[in-house]
Coordinates of N, CA, C and O in Angstrom, one line a residue:
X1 N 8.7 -66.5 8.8 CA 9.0 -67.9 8.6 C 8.0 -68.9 9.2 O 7.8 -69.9 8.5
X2 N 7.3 -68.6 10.2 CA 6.7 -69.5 11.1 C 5.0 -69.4 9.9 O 4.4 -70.4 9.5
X3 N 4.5 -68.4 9.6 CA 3.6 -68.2 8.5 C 3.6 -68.9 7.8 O 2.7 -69.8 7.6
X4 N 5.0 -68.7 6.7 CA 5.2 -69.5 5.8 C 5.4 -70.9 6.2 O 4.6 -71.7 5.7
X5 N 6.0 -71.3 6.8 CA 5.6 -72.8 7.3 C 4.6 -73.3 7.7 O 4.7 -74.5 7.9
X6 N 3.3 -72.7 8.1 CA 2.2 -73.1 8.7 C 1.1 -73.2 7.1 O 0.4 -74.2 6.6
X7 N 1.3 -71.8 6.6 CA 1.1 -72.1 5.2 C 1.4 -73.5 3.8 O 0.8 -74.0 2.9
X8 N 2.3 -73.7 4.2 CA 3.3 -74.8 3.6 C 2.0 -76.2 4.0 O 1.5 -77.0 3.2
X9 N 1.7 -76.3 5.1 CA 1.3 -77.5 5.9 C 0.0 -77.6 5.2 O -0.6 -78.7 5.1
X10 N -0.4 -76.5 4.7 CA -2.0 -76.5 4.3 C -2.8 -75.8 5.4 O -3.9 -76.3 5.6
X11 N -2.5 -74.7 6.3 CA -3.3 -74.4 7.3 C -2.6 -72.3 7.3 O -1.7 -71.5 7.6
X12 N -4.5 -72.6 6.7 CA -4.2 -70.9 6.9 C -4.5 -70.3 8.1 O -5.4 -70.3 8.9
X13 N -3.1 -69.6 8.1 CA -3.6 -68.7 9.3 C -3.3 -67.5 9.0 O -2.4 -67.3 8.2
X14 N -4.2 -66.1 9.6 CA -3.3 -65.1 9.9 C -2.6 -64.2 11.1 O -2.9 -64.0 12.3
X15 N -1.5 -63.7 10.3 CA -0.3 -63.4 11.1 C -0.1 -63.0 12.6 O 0.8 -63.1 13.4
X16 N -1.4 -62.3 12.4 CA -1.9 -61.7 13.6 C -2.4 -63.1 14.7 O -2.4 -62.7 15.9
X17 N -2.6 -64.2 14.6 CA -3.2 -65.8 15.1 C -1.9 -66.1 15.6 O -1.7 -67.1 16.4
X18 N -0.8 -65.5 15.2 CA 0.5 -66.5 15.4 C 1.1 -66.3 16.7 O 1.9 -65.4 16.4
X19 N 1.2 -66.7 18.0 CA 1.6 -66.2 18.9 C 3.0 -67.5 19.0 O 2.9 -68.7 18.7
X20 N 4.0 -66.9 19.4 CA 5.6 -67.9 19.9 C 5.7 -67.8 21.0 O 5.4 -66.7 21.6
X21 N 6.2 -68.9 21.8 CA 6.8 -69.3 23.0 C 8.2 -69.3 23.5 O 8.8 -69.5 24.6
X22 N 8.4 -68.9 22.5 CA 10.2 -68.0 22.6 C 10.9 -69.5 22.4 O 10.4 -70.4 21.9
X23 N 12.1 -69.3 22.9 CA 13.0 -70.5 23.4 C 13.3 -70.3 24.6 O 13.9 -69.3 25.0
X24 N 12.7 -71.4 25.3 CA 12.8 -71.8 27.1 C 13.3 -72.4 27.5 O 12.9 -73.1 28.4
X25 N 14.8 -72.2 26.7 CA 15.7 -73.2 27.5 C 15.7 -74.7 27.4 O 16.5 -75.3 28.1
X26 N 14.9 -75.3 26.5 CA 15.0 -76.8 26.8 C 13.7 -77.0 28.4 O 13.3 -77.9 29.1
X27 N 13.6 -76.1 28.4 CA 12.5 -76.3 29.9 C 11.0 -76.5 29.4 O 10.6 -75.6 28.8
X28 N 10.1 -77.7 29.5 CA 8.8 -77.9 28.9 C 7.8 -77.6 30.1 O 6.6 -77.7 30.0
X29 N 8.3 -77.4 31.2 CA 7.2 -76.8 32.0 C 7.1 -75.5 32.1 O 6.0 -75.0 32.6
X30 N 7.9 -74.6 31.6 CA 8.3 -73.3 31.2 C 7.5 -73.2 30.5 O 6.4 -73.0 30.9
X31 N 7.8 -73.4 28.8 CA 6.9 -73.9 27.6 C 5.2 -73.6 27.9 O 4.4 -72.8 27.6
X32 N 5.2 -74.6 28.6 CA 3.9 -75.0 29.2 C 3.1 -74.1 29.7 O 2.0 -74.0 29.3
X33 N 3.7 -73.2 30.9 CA 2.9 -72.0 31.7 C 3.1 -71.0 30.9 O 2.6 -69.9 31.3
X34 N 4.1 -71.0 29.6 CA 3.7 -69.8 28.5 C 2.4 -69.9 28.1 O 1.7 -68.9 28.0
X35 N 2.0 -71.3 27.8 CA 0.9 -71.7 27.2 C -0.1 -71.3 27.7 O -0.8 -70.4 27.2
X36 N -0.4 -71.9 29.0 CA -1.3 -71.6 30.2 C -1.4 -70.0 30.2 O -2.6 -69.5 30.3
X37 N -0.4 -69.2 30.1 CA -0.9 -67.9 30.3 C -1.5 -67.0 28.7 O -2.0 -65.9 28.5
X38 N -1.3 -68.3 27.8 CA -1.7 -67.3 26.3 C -3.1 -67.9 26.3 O -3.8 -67.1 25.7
X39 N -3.7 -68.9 26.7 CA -4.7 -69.6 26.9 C -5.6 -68.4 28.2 O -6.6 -67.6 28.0
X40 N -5.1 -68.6 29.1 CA -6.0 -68.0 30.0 C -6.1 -66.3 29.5 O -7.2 -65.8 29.6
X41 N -5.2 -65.7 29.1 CA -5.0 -64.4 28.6 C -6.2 -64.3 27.7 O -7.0 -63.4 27.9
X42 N -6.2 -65.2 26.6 CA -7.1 -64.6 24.8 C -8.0 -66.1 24.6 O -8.6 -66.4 23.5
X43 N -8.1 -66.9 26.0 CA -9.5 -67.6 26.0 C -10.1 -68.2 24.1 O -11.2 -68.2 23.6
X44 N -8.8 -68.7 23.8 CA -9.1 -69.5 22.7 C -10.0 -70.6 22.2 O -10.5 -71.2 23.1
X45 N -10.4 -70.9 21.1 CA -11.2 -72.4 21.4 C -10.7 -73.1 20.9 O -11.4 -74.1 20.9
X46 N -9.4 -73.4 20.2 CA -8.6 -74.1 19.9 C -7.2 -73.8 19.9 O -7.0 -72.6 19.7
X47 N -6.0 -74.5 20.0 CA -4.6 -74.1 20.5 C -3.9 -75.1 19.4 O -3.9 -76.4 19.5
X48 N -3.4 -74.6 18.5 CA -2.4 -75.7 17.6 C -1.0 -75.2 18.2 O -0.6 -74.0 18.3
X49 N -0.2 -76.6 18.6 CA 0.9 -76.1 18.6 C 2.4 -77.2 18.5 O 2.4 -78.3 18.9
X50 N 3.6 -76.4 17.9 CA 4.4 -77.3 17.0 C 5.1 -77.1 17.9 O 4.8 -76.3 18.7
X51 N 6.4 -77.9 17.9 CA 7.9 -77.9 18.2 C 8.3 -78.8 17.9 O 7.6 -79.7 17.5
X52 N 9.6 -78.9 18.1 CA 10.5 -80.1 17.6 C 11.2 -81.1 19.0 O 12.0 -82.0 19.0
X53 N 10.7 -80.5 20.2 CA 11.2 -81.4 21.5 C 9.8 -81.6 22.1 O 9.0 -80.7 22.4
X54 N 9.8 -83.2 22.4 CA 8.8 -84.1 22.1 C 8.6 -83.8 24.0 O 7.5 -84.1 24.5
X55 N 9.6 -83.2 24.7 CA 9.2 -83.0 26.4 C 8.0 -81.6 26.1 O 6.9 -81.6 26.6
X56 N 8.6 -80.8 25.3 CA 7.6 -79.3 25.5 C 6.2 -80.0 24.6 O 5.1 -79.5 25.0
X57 N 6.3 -81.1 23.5 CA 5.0 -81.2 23.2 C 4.4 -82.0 24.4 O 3.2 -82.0 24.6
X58 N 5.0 -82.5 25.0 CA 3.9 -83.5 26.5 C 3.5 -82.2 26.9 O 2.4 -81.9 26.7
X59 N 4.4 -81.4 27.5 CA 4.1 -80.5 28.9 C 3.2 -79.8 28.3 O 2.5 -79.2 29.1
X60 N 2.9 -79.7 27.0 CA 1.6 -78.7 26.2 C 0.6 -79.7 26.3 O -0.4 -79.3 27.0
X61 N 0.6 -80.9 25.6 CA -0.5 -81.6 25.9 C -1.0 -81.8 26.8 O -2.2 -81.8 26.9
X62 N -0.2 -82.0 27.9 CA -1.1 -82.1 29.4 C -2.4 -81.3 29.9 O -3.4 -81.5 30.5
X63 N -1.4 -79.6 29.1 CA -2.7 -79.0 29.5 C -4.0 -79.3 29.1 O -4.9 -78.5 29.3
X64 N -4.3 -80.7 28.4 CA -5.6 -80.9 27.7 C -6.5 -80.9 29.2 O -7.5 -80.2 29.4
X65 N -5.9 -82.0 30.1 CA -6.9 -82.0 31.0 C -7.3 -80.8 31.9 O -8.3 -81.0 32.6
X66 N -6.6 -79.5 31.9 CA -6.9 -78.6 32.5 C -8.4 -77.6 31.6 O -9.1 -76.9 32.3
X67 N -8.5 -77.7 30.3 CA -8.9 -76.8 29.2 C -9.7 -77.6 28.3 O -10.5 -77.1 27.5
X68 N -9.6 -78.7 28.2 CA -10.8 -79.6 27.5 C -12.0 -79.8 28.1 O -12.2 -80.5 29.1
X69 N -13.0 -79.1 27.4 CA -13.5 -79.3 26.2 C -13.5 -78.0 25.9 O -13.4 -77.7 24.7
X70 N -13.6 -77.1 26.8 CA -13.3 -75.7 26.3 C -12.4 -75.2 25.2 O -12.6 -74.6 24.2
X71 N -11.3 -75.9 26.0 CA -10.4 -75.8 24.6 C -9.5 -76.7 24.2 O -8.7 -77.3 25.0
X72 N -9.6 -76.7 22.7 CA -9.5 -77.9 22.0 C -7.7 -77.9 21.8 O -7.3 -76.7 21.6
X73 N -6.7 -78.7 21.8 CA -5.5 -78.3 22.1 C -4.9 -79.7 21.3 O -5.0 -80.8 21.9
X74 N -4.2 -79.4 19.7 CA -3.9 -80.1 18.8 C -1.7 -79.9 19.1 O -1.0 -78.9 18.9
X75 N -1.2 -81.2 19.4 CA 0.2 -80.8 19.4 C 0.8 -81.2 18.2 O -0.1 -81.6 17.4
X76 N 2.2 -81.3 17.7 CA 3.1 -81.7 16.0 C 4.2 -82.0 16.5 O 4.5 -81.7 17.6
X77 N 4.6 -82.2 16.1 CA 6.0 -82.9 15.8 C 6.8 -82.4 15.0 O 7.1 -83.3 14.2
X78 N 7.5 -81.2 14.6 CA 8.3 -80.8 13.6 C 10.0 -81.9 13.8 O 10.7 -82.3 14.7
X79 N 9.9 -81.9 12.6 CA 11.3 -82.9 12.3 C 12.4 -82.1 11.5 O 11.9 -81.5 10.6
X80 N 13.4 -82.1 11.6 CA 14.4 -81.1 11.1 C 14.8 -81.2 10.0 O 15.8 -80.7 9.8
X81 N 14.2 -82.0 8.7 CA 13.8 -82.2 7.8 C 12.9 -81.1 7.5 O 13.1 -80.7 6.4
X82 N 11.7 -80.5 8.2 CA 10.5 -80.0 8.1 C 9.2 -80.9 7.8 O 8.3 -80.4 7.1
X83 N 9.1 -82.1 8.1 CA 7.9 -82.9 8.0 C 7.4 -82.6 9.2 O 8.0 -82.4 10.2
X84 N 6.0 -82.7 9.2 CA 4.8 -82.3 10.6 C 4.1 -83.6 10.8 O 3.6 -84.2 9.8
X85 N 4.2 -84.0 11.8 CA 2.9 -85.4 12.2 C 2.5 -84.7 13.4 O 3.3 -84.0 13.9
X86 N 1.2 -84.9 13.9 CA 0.1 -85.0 14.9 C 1.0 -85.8 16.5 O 1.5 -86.9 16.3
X87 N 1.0 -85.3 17.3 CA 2.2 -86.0 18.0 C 0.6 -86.2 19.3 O 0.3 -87.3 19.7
X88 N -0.2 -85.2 19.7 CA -1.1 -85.2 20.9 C -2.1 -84.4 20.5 O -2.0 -83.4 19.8
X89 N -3.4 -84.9 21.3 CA -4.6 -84.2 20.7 C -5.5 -84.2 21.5 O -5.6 -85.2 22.2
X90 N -6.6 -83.2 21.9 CA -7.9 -83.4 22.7 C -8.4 -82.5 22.0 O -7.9 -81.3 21.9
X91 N -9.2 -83.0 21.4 CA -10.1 -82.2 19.9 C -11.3 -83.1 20.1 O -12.3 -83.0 19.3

């Protein structure tokens, strides 16, 4: 599902690229040190990442100041509709 939806957006990826943050409860500092550890783990150079609660997109963006310029860290806005907008960015 998460493929096909990434697909859908115009952004290929493969399946093997796709890492999830589970569901954390509604917790975005949780969220966050998922991030931090898939980041420090596989030393990416770029990090796209979606959700639909606008606390876990901050708590992801934040990490910009820890990982920019190194790494470039693009957040979205999924709407339960399924429309995507650009919500935070250090690119």
């Amino acid at each position: 599902d998460i493929l096909q939806f990434l697909n859908d957006q115009g952004l290929s990826v493969s399946g093997g690229d796709i890492h999830t943050a589970g569901d954390m409860g509604g917790n975005p500092a949780a969220k966050a040190r998922i991030m931090r550890s898939y980041i420090d783990q596989y030393d990416p150079e770029e990090v796209y990442f979606y959700d639909d609660n606008s606390g876990n997109i901050d708590a992801v963006a934040d990490l910009c100041k820890d990982y920019y310029p190194h790494v470039k860290i693009r957040t979205f806005q999924a709407s339960p509709n399924g429309s995507v907008s650009i919500a935070r960015e250090c690119f």
